Amino acid sequence: MDESQIQESRRMRLADAVNKLAEGNVASFGRLLGYRGGAFVRQMLLGRRAISDKTVRRIESLRGMRGWFSPALAHAQEDAAPAYDYGAGPEVYQLYPVQLRVRTGIAGYTVVPDESDEDAPLSLHRHWLARRGYRPTRLLALRMAAAGMEPALHVGDVFVLDTAETTLRDGQVFAINFYGEVLVRRVQRDGDGWWLVADNLDQARYPRKACAGPDCVPIGRVVFKQGENI
């Protein structure tokens, strides 16, 4: 596991820890760690600050958190309690738009803040999440940067990505690490292979692309959008 994958795994465990100990309140969790507020914790969750071994040890020193970042323990806990406890967190989960940095052939990614967040955050009620089985800590909000998926997704639309869903499903829209670029496309099964297809009718500008091998890595499925085009 390379450093980017280690940091991504730690971010996911950190997000779960915030929900477990502070009901999703980043500021409260920061104070548990001895910070004045939640600024440092938020930066770690967004990928702007690395989660150091020292921070891991500090979190695992809290009551009930021993071994929290241990992959073996995390796997055992998921096997023992596969259902997410939606009642443990806040009524409404807020997602701030982010950007993803990816590398060719690498399954992991780095999360960086989206500075154009004038309409942030996007709020999702826990009952809505529960009915669909989405875990808040596995969701990312991104902003559509290109016109390839119009009219389904317009430039500037904010969409929610479920990073727990990386198995391609025919007809669904996924974010893909395609040769080191985050590409949002509808996936289609054709014979024995998968294809990335744009909704935009300008197929000359947005041709379909074969999705195969280590250079086409699913990041997650698009499960929600916020837009102004009707």
PDB file of C-alpha atoms in Angstrom:
ATOM      1  CA  MET A   1       0.000   0.000   0.000  1.00  0.00           C
ATOM      2  CA  ASP A   2       1.524   3.339  -1.033  1.00  0.00           C
ATOM      3  CA  GLU A   3       1.311   6.578   0.975  1.00  0.00           C
ATOM      4  CA  SER A   4      -1.736   7.914  -0.876  1.00  0.00           C
ATOM      5  CA  GLN A   5      -3.651   4.702  -0.146  1.00  0.00           C
ATOM      6  CA  ILE A   6      -2.559   4.818   3.505  1.00  0.00           C
ATOM      7  CA  GLN A   7      -3.799   8.387   3.823  1.00  0.00           C
ATOM      8  CA  GLU A   8      -7.119   7.556   2.140  1.00  0.00           C
ATOM      9  CA  SER A   9      -7.638   4.633   4.514  1.00  0.00           C
ATOM     10  CA  ARG A  10      -6.807   6.870   7.480  1.00  0.00           C
ATOM     11  CA  ARG A  11      -9.216   9.573   6.290  1.00  0.00           C
ATOM     12  CA  MET A  12     -12.043   7.054   6.141  1.00  0.00           C
ATOM     13  CA  ARG A  13     -11.258   5.800   9.660  1.00  0.00           C
ATOM     14  CA  LEU A  14     -10.933   9.387  10.907  1.00  0.00           C
ATOM     15  CA  ALA A  15     -14.366  10.261   9.490  1.00  0.00           C
ATOM     16  CA  ASP A  16     -15.844   7.218  11.250  1.00  0.00           C
ATOM     17  CA  ALA A  17     -14.123   8.280  14.480  1.00  0.00           C
ATOM     18  CA  VAL A  18     -15.625  11.775  14.254  1.00  0.00           C
ATOM     19  CA  ASN A  19     -19.088  10.248  13.902  1.00  0.00           C
ATOM     20  CA  LYS A  20     -18.485   7.733  16.692  1.00  0.00           C
ATOM     21  CA  LEU A  21     -17.094  10.106  19.335  1.00  0.00           C
ATOM     22  CA  ALA A  22     -18.534  13.481  18.384  1.00  0.00           C
ATOM     23  CA  GLU A  23     -21.718  12.708  16.406  1.00  0.00           C
ATOM     24  CA  GLY A  24     -20.135  14.215  13.309  1.00  0.00           C
ATOM     25  CA  ASN A  25     -19.124  17.486  15.021  1.00  0.00           C
ATOM     26  CA  VAL A  26     -15.591  18.211  13.777  1.00  0.00           C
ATOM     27  CA  ALA A  27     -14.991  21.014  16.277  1.00  0.00           C
ATOM     28  CA  SER A  28     -15.912  18.797  19.231  1.00  0.00           C
ATOM     29  CA  PHE A  29     -13.664  16.025  17.956  1.00  0.00           C
ATOM     30  CA  GLY A  30     -10.808  18.493  17.543  1.00  0.00           C
ATOM     31  CA  ARG A  31     -11.149  19.524  21.175  1.00  0.00           C
ATOM     32  CA  LEU A  32     -10.992  15.855  22.208  1.00  0.00           C
ATOM     33  CA  LEU A  33      -7.573  15.755  20.554  1.00  0.00           C
ATOM     34  CA  GLY A  34      -6.441  18.901  22.348  1.00  0.00           C
ATOM     35  CA  TYR A  35      -6.970  21.385  19.507  1.00  0.00           C
ATOM     36  CA  ARG A  36      -8.794  24.672  19.960  1.00  0.00           C
ATOM     37  CA  GLY A  37     -11.368  23.694  17.351  1.00  0.00           C
ATOM     38  CA  GLY A  38     -11.919  21.570  14.272  1.00  0.00           C
ATOM     39  CA  ALA A  39      -9.737  23.336  11.689  1.00  0.00           C
ATOM     40  CA  PHE A  40      -6.916  20.767  11.720  1.00  0.00           C
ATOM     41  CA  VAL A  41      -9.342  17.845  11.713  1.00  0.00           C
ATOM     42  CA  ARG A  42     -11.277  19.305   8.768  1.00  0.00           C
ATOM     43  CA  GLN A  43      -8.030  19.751   6.831  1.00  0.00           C
ATOM     44  CA  MET A  44      -7.160  16.105   7.450  1.00  0.00           C
ATOM     45  CA  LEU A  45     -10.610  14.959   6.321  1.00  0.00           C
ATOM     46  CA  LEU A  46     -10.275  16.989   3.108  1.00  0.00           C
ATOM     47  CA  GLY A  47      -6.774  15.678   2.427  1.00  0.00           C
ATOM     48  CA  ARG A  48      -5.110  19.056   2.881  1.00  0.00           C
ATOM     49  CA  ARG A  49      -3.111  17.819   5.883  1.00  0.00           C
ATOM     50  CA  ALA A  50      -1.571  14.359   6.241  1.00  0.00           C
ATOM     51  CA  ILE A  51      -2.762  12.165   9.098  1.00  0.00           C
ATOM     52  CA  SER A  52       0.504  11.447  10.876  1.00  0.00           C
ATOM     53  CA  ASP A  53       1.443   8.453  13.025  1.00  0.00           C
ATOM     54  CA  LYS A  54       1.383  10.838  16.001  1.00  0.00           C
ATOM     55  CA  THR A  55      -2.238  11.774  15.254  1.00  0.00           C
ATOM     56  CA  VAL A  56      -3.167   8.105  14.875  1.00  0.00           C
ATOM     57  CA  ARG A  57      -1.648   7.334  18.281  1.00  0.00           C
ATOM     58  CA  ARG A  58      -3.466  10.298  19.834  1.00  0.00           C
ATOM     59  CA  ILE A  59      -6.835   9.132  18.491  1.00  0.00           C
ATOM     60  CA  GLU A  60      -6.219   5.526  19.535  1.00  0.00           C
ATOM     61  CA  SER A  61      -5.430   6.732  23.058  1.00  0.00           C
ATOM     62  CA  LEU A  62      -9.019   7.954  23.432  1.00  0.00           C
ATOM     63  CA  ARG A  63     -11.474   5.754  25.287  1.00  0.00           C
ATOM     64  CA  GLY A  64     -12.823   2.935  23.137  1.00  0.00           C
ATOM     65  CA  MET A  65     -10.496   3.728  20.199  1.00  0.00           C
ATOM     66  CA  ARG A  66      -7.641   1.311  20.813  1.00  0.00           C
ATOM     67  CA  GLY A  67      -6.519  -0.215  17.499  1.00  0.00           C
ATOM     68  CA  TRP A  68      -8.978   1.980  15.544  1.00  0.00           C
ATOM     69  CA  PHE A  69      -6.635   2.373  12.572  1.00  0.00           C
ATOM     70  CA  SER A  70      -5.602  -1.278  12.477  1.00  0.00           C
ATOM     71  CA  PRO A  71      -6.691  -2.770   9.107  1.00  0.00           C
ATOM     72  CA  ALA A  72      -7.281  -6.153  10.748  1.00  0.00           C
ATOM     73  CA  LEU A  73      -9.481  -4.617  13.438  1.00  0.00           C
ATOM     74  CA  ALA A  74     -11.350  -2.505  10.906  1.00  0.00           C
ATOM     75  CA  HIS A  75     -12.075  -5.608   8.821  1.00  0.00           C
ATOM     76  CA  ALA A  76     -13.285  -7.516  11.890  1.00  0.00           C
ATOM     77  CA  GLN A  77     -15.560  -4.654  12.900  1.00  0.00           C
ATOM     78  CA  GLU A  78     -17.087  -4.452   9.429  1.00  0.00           C
ATOM     79  CA  ASP A  79     -17.745  -8.189   9.450  1.00  0.00           C
ATOM     80  CA  ALA A  80     -19.331  -8.000  12.894  1.00  0.00           C
ATOM     81  CA  ALA A  81     -21.486  -4.923  12.214  1.00  0.00           C
ATOM     82  CA  PRO A  82     -22.092  -4.420   8.485  1.00  0.00           C
ATOM     83  CA  ALA A  83     -25.053  -2.088   9.051  1.00  0.00           C
ATOM     84  CA  TYR A  84     -24.199   1.585   9.453  1.00  0.00           C
ATOM     85  CA  ASP A  85     -25.656   3.236  12.564  1.00  0.00           C
ATOM     86  CA  TYR A  86     -27.396   6.278  11.072  1.00  0.00           C
ATOM     87  CA  GLY A  87     -28.721   7.290  14.462  1.00  0.00           C
ATOM     88  CA  ALA A  88     -25.213   7.899  15.807  1.00  0.00           C
ATOM     89  CA  GLY A  89     -24.572  11.039  13.783  1.00  0.00           C
ATOM     90  CA  PRO A  90     -26.246  14.372  13.091  1.00  0.00           C
ATOM     91  CA  GLU A  91     -29.682  14.737  11.510  1.00  0.00           C
ATOM     92  CA  VAL A  92     -28.154  16.308   8.403  1.00  0.00           C
ATOM     93  CA  TYR A  93     -24.755  15.481   6.931  1.00  0.00           C
ATOM     94  CA  GLN A  94     -22.994  18.299   5.108  1.00  0.00           C
ATOM     95  CA  LEU A  95     -20.761  17.622   2.125  1.00  0.00           C
ATOM     96  CA  TYR A  96     -18.357  20.264   0.885  1.00  0.00           C
ATOM     97  CA  PRO A  97     -17.376  20.003  -2.792  1.00  0.00           C
ATOM     98  CA  VAL A  98     -13.879  18.658  -3.326  1.00  0.00           C
ATOM     99  CA  GLN A  99     -11.596  17.817  -6.198  1.00  0.00           C
ATOM    100  CA  LEU A 100      -9.803  14.514  -6.738  1.00  0.00           C
ATOM    101  CA  ARG A 101      -6.241  14.030  -7.834  1.00  0.00           C
ATOM    102  CA  VAL A 102      -5.560  10.662  -9.417  1.00  0.00           C
ATOM    103  CA  ARG A 103      -2.675   8.895 -11.072  1.00  0.00           C
ATOM    104  CA  THR A 104      -2.680   6.465 -13.965  1.00  0.00           C
ATOM    105  CA  GLY A 105      -3.222   2.883 -12.865  1.00  0.00           C
ATOM    106  CA  ILE A 106      -3.538   3.757  -9.146  1.00  0.00           C
ATOM    107  CA  ALA A 107      -6.778   2.912  -7.361  1.00  0.00           C
ATOM    108  CA  GLY A 108      -6.329   5.538  -4.632  1.00  0.00           C
ATOM    109  CA  TYR A 109      -6.849   9.283  -4.924  1.00  0.00           C
ATOM    110  CA  THR A 110      -6.080  12.486  -3.071  1.00  0.00           C
ATOM    111  CA  VAL A 111      -8.913  14.756  -1.929  1.00  0.00           C
ATOM    112  CA  VAL A 112      -8.317  18.510  -2.205  1.00  0.00           C
ATOM    113  CA  PRO A 113     -10.764  21.353  -1.441  1.00  0.00           C
ATOM    114  CA  ASP A 114     -12.851  22.890  -4.216  1.00  0.00           C
ATOM    115  CA  GLU A 115     -12.289  26.613  -3.787  1.00  0.00           C
ATOM    116  CA  SER A 116     -15.363  27.549  -5.863  1.00  0.00           C
ATOM    117  CA  ASP A 117     -17.770  26.537  -3.096  1.00  0.00           C
ATOM    118  CA  GLU A 118     -20.131  29.516  -3.086  1.00  0.00           C
ATOM    119  CA  ASP A 119     -23.121  27.168  -2.862  1.00  0.00           C
ATOM    120  CA  ALA A 120     -21.569  24.799  -0.338  1.00  0.00           C
ATOM    121  CA  PRO A 121     -22.290  22.779   1.642  1.00  0.00           C
ATOM    122  CA  LEU A 122     -24.648  20.216   0.192  1.00  0.00           C
ATOM    123  CA  SER A 123     -26.880  18.761   2.935  1.00  0.00           C
ATOM    124  CA  LEU A 124     -28.243  15.213   3.020  1.00  0.00           C
ATOM    125  CA  HIS A 125     -30.667  14.053   5.719  1.00  0.00           C
ATOM    126  CA  ARG A 126     -29.788  10.856   7.539  1.00  0.00           C
ATOM    127  CA  HIS A 127     -33.210   9.331   6.761  1.00  0.00           C
ATOM    128  CA  TRP A 128     -32.569   9.826   3.029  1.00  0.00           C
ATOM    129  CA  LEU A 129     -29.183   8.151   3.429  1.00  0.00           C
ATOM    130  CA  ALA A 130     -30.592   5.306   5.504  1.00  0.00           C
ATOM    131  CA  ARG A 131     -33.309   4.425   2.983  1.00  0.00           C
ATOM    132  CA  ARG A 132     -30.662   4.045   0.303  1.00  0.00           C
ATOM    133  CA  GLY A 133     -28.006   2.416   2.424  1.00  0.00           C
ATOM    134  CA  TYR A 134     -25.393   5.120   1.840  1.00  0.00           C
ATOM    135  CA  ARG A 135     -22.661   5.596   4.425  1.00  0.00           C
ATOM    136  CA  PRO A 136     -21.911   9.321   4.872  1.00  0.00           C
ATOM    137  CA  THR A 137     -18.199   8.675   5.320  1.00  0.00           C
ATOM    138  CA  ARG A 138     -18.011   7.067   1.865  1.00  0.00           C
ATOM    139  CA  LEU A 139     -19.665   9.979   0.020  1.00  0.00           C
ATOM    140  CA  LEU A 140     -17.865  12.761  -1.835  1.00  0.00           C
ATOM    141  CA  ALA A 141     -19.326  15.874  -3.446  1.00  0.00           C
ATOM    142  CA  LEU A 142     -17.708  16.993  -6.712  1.00  0.00           C
ATOM    143  CA  ARG A 143     -18.441  19.713  -9.221  1.00  0.00           C
ATOM    144  CA  MET A 144     -18.985  18.857 -12.891  1.00  0.00           C
ATOM    145  CA  ALA A 145     -16.209  20.471 -14.894  1.00  0.00           C
ATOM    146  CA  ALA A 146     -17.025  19.442 -18.470  1.00  0.00           C
ATOM    147  CA  ALA A 147     -20.056  19.119 -20.745  1.00  0.00           C
ATOM    148  CA  GLY A 148     -19.685  15.439 -21.590  1.00  0.00           C
ATOM    149  CA  MET A 149     -22.694  14.368 -19.533  1.00  0.00           C
ATOM    150  CA  GLU A 150     -25.170  17.064 -20.572  1.00  0.00           C
ATOM    151  CA  PRO A 151     -28.120  17.133 -20.209  1.00  0.00           C
ATOM    152  CA  ALA A 152     -27.907  14.780 -17.203  1.00  0.00           C
ATOM    153  CA  LEU A 153     -25.074  16.765 -15.595  1.00  0.00           C
ATOM    154  CA  HIS A 154     -24.274  20.327 -16.624  1.00  0.00           C
ATOM    155  CA  VAL A 155     -21.034  22.190 -16.043  1.00  0.00           C
ATOM    156  CA  GLY A 156     -21.158  23.543 -12.491  1.00  0.00           C
ATOM    157  CA  ASP A 157     -23.605  20.941 -11.170  1.00  0.00           C
ATOM    158  CA  VAL A 158     -22.576  19.378  -7.852  1.00  0.00           C
ATOM    159  CA  PHE A 159     -22.947  15.615  -7.701  1.00  0.00           C
ATOM    160  CA  VAL A 160     -22.481  13.069  -4.940  1.00  0.00           C
ATOM    161  CA  LEU A 161     -20.242  10.076  -5.441  1.00  0.00           C
ATOM    162  CA  ASP A 162     -20.623   6.849  -3.448  1.00  0.00           C
ATOM    163  CA  THR A 163     -17.057   5.558  -3.258  1.00  0.00           C
ATOM    164  CA  ALA A 164     -18.289   2.262  -1.781  1.00  0.00           C
ATOM    165  CA  GLU A 165     -19.679   1.352  -5.219  1.00  0.00           C
ATOM    166  CA  THR A 166     -16.813   0.498  -7.531  1.00  0.00           C
ATOM    167  CA  THR A 167     -18.371  -2.468  -9.347  1.00  0.00           C
ATOM    168  CA  LEU A 168     -19.590  -1.237 -12.734  1.00  0.00           C
ATOM    169  CA  ARG A 169     -23.348  -1.415 -13.335  1.00  0.00           C
ATOM    170  CA  ASP A 170     -24.777  -1.227 -16.831  1.00  0.00           C
ATOM    171  CA  GLY A 171     -26.459   2.110 -17.529  1.00  0.00           C
ATOM    172  CA  GLN A 172     -25.252   3.829 -14.344  1.00  0.00           C
ATOM    173  CA  VAL A 173     -23.028   6.915 -14.136  1.00  0.00           C
ATOM    174  CA  PHE A 174     -19.594   6.498 -12.557  1.00  0.00           C
ATOM    175  CA  ALA A 175     -16.539   8.619 -11.903  1.00  0.00           C
ATOM    176  CA  ILE A 176     -13.558   6.815 -13.401  1.00  0.00           C
ATOM    177  CA  ASN A 177      -9.821   7.250 -13.068  1.00  0.00           C
ATOM    178  CA  PHE A 178      -9.203   7.067 -16.810  1.00  0.00           C
ATOM    179  CA  TYR A 179      -5.494   7.299 -17.601  1.00  0.00           C
ATOM    180  CA  GLY A 180      -4.936   9.709 -14.704  1.00  0.00           C
ATOM    181  CA  GLU A 181      -8.023  11.866 -15.374  1.00  0.00           C
ATOM    182  CA  VAL A 182     -11.300  11.888 -13.424  1.00  0.00           C
ATOM    183  CA  LEU A 183     -13.867  11.108 -16.111  1.00  0.00           C
ATOM    184  CA  VAL A 184     -17.622  11.062 -15.396  1.00  0.00           C
ATOM    185  CA  ARG A 185     -19.431   8.783 -17.819  1.00  0.00           C
ATOM    186  CA  ARG A 186     -22.334   6.375 -18.164  1.00  0.00           C
ATOM    187  CA  VAL A 187     -21.028   2.814 -18.363  1.00  0.00           C
ATOM    188  CA  GLN A 188     -22.394   0.329 -20.848  1.00  0.00           C
ATOM    189  CA  ARG A 189     -21.814  -3.371 -21.256  1.00  0.00           C
ATOM    190  CA  ASP A 190     -21.153  -4.393 -24.853  1.00  0.00           C
ATOM    191  CA  GLY A 191     -20.342  -8.051 -25.388  1.00  0.00           C
ATOM    192  CA  ASP A 192     -17.519  -8.991 -23.055  1.00  0.00           C
ATOM    193  CA  GLY A 193     -16.340  -5.440 -22.437  1.00  0.00           C
ATOM    194  CA  TRP A 194     -17.280  -2.188 -20.717  1.00  0.00           C
ATOM    195  CA  TRP A 195     -17.519   1.192 -22.413  1.00  0.00           C
ATOM    196  CA  LEU A 196     -17.609   4.754 -21.083  1.00  0.00           C
ATOM    197  CA  VAL A 197     -20.314   6.672 -22.924  1.00  0.00           C
ATOM    198  CA  ALA A 198     -21.104  10.395 -22.815  1.00  0.00           C
ATOM    199  CA  ASP A 199     -24.729  11.549 -22.654  1.00  0.00           C
ATOM    200  CA  ASN A 200     -23.794  14.563 -24.794  1.00  0.00           C
ATOM    201  CA  LEU A 201     -25.042  14.023 -28.345  1.00  0.00           C
ATOM    202  CA  ASP A 202     -21.798  15.433 -29.779  1.00  0.00           C
ATOM    203  CA  GLN A 203     -20.184  12.031 -30.090  1.00  0.00           C
ATOM    204  CA  ALA A 204     -17.406  13.410 -32.269  1.00  0.00           C
ATOM    205  CA  ARG A 205     -16.247  15.553 -29.369  1.00  0.00           C
ATOM    206  CA  TYR A 206     -17.101  12.988 -26.691  1.00  0.00           C
ATOM    207  CA  PRO A 207     -16.560   9.537 -28.228  1.00  0.00           C
ATOM    208  CA  ARG A 208     -17.138   6.387 -26.243  1.00  0.00           C
ATOM    209  CA  LYS A 209     -14.038   4.848 -24.688  1.00  0.00           C
ATOM    210  CA  ALA A 210     -13.217   1.261 -23.822  1.00  0.00           C
ATOM    211  CA  CYS A 211     -12.830   0.635 -20.082  1.00  0.00           C
ATOM    212  CA  ALA A 212     -10.396  -2.189 -19.461  1.00  0.00           C
ATOM    213  CA  GLY A 213      -7.210  -2.888 -17.583  1.00  0.00           C
ATOM    214  CA  PRO A 214      -5.396  -0.892 -14.882  1.00  0.00           C
ATOM    215  CA  ASP A 215      -5.853   2.429 -16.692  1.00  0.00           C
ATOM    216  CA  CYS A 216      -9.637   2.447 -16.139  1.00  0.00           C
ATOM    217  CA  VAL A 217     -10.319   2.386 -12.388  1.00  0.00           C
ATOM    218  CA  PRO A 218     -13.826   3.046 -11.002  1.00  0.00           C
ATOM    219  CA  ILE A 219     -13.819   5.609  -8.166  1.00  0.00           C
ATOM    220  CA  GLY A 220     -17.526   5.502  -7.330  1.00  0.00           C
ATOM    221  CA  ARG A 221     -21.088   5.759  -8.607  1.00  0.00           C
ATOM    222  CA  VAL A 222     -22.978   9.050  -8.961  1.00  0.00           C
ATOM    223  CA  VAL A 223     -26.009   8.847  -6.652  1.00  0.00           C
ATOM    224  CA  PHE A 224     -27.258  12.442  -6.362  1.00  0.00           C
ATOM    225  CA  LYS A 225     -26.958  15.794  -8.103  1.00  0.00           C
ATOM    226  CA  GLN A 226     -27.643  19.442  -7.305  1.00  0.00           C
ATOM    227  CA  GLY A 227     -28.148  21.626 -10.329  1.00  0.00           C
ATOM    228  CA  GLU A 228     -30.030  24.628 -11.710  1.00  0.00           C
ATOM    229  CA  ASN A 229     -31.021  23.246 -15.105  1.00  0.00           C
ATOM    230  CA  ILE A 230     -34.541  21.834 -15.392  1.00  0.00           C
TER     231      ILE A 230
END
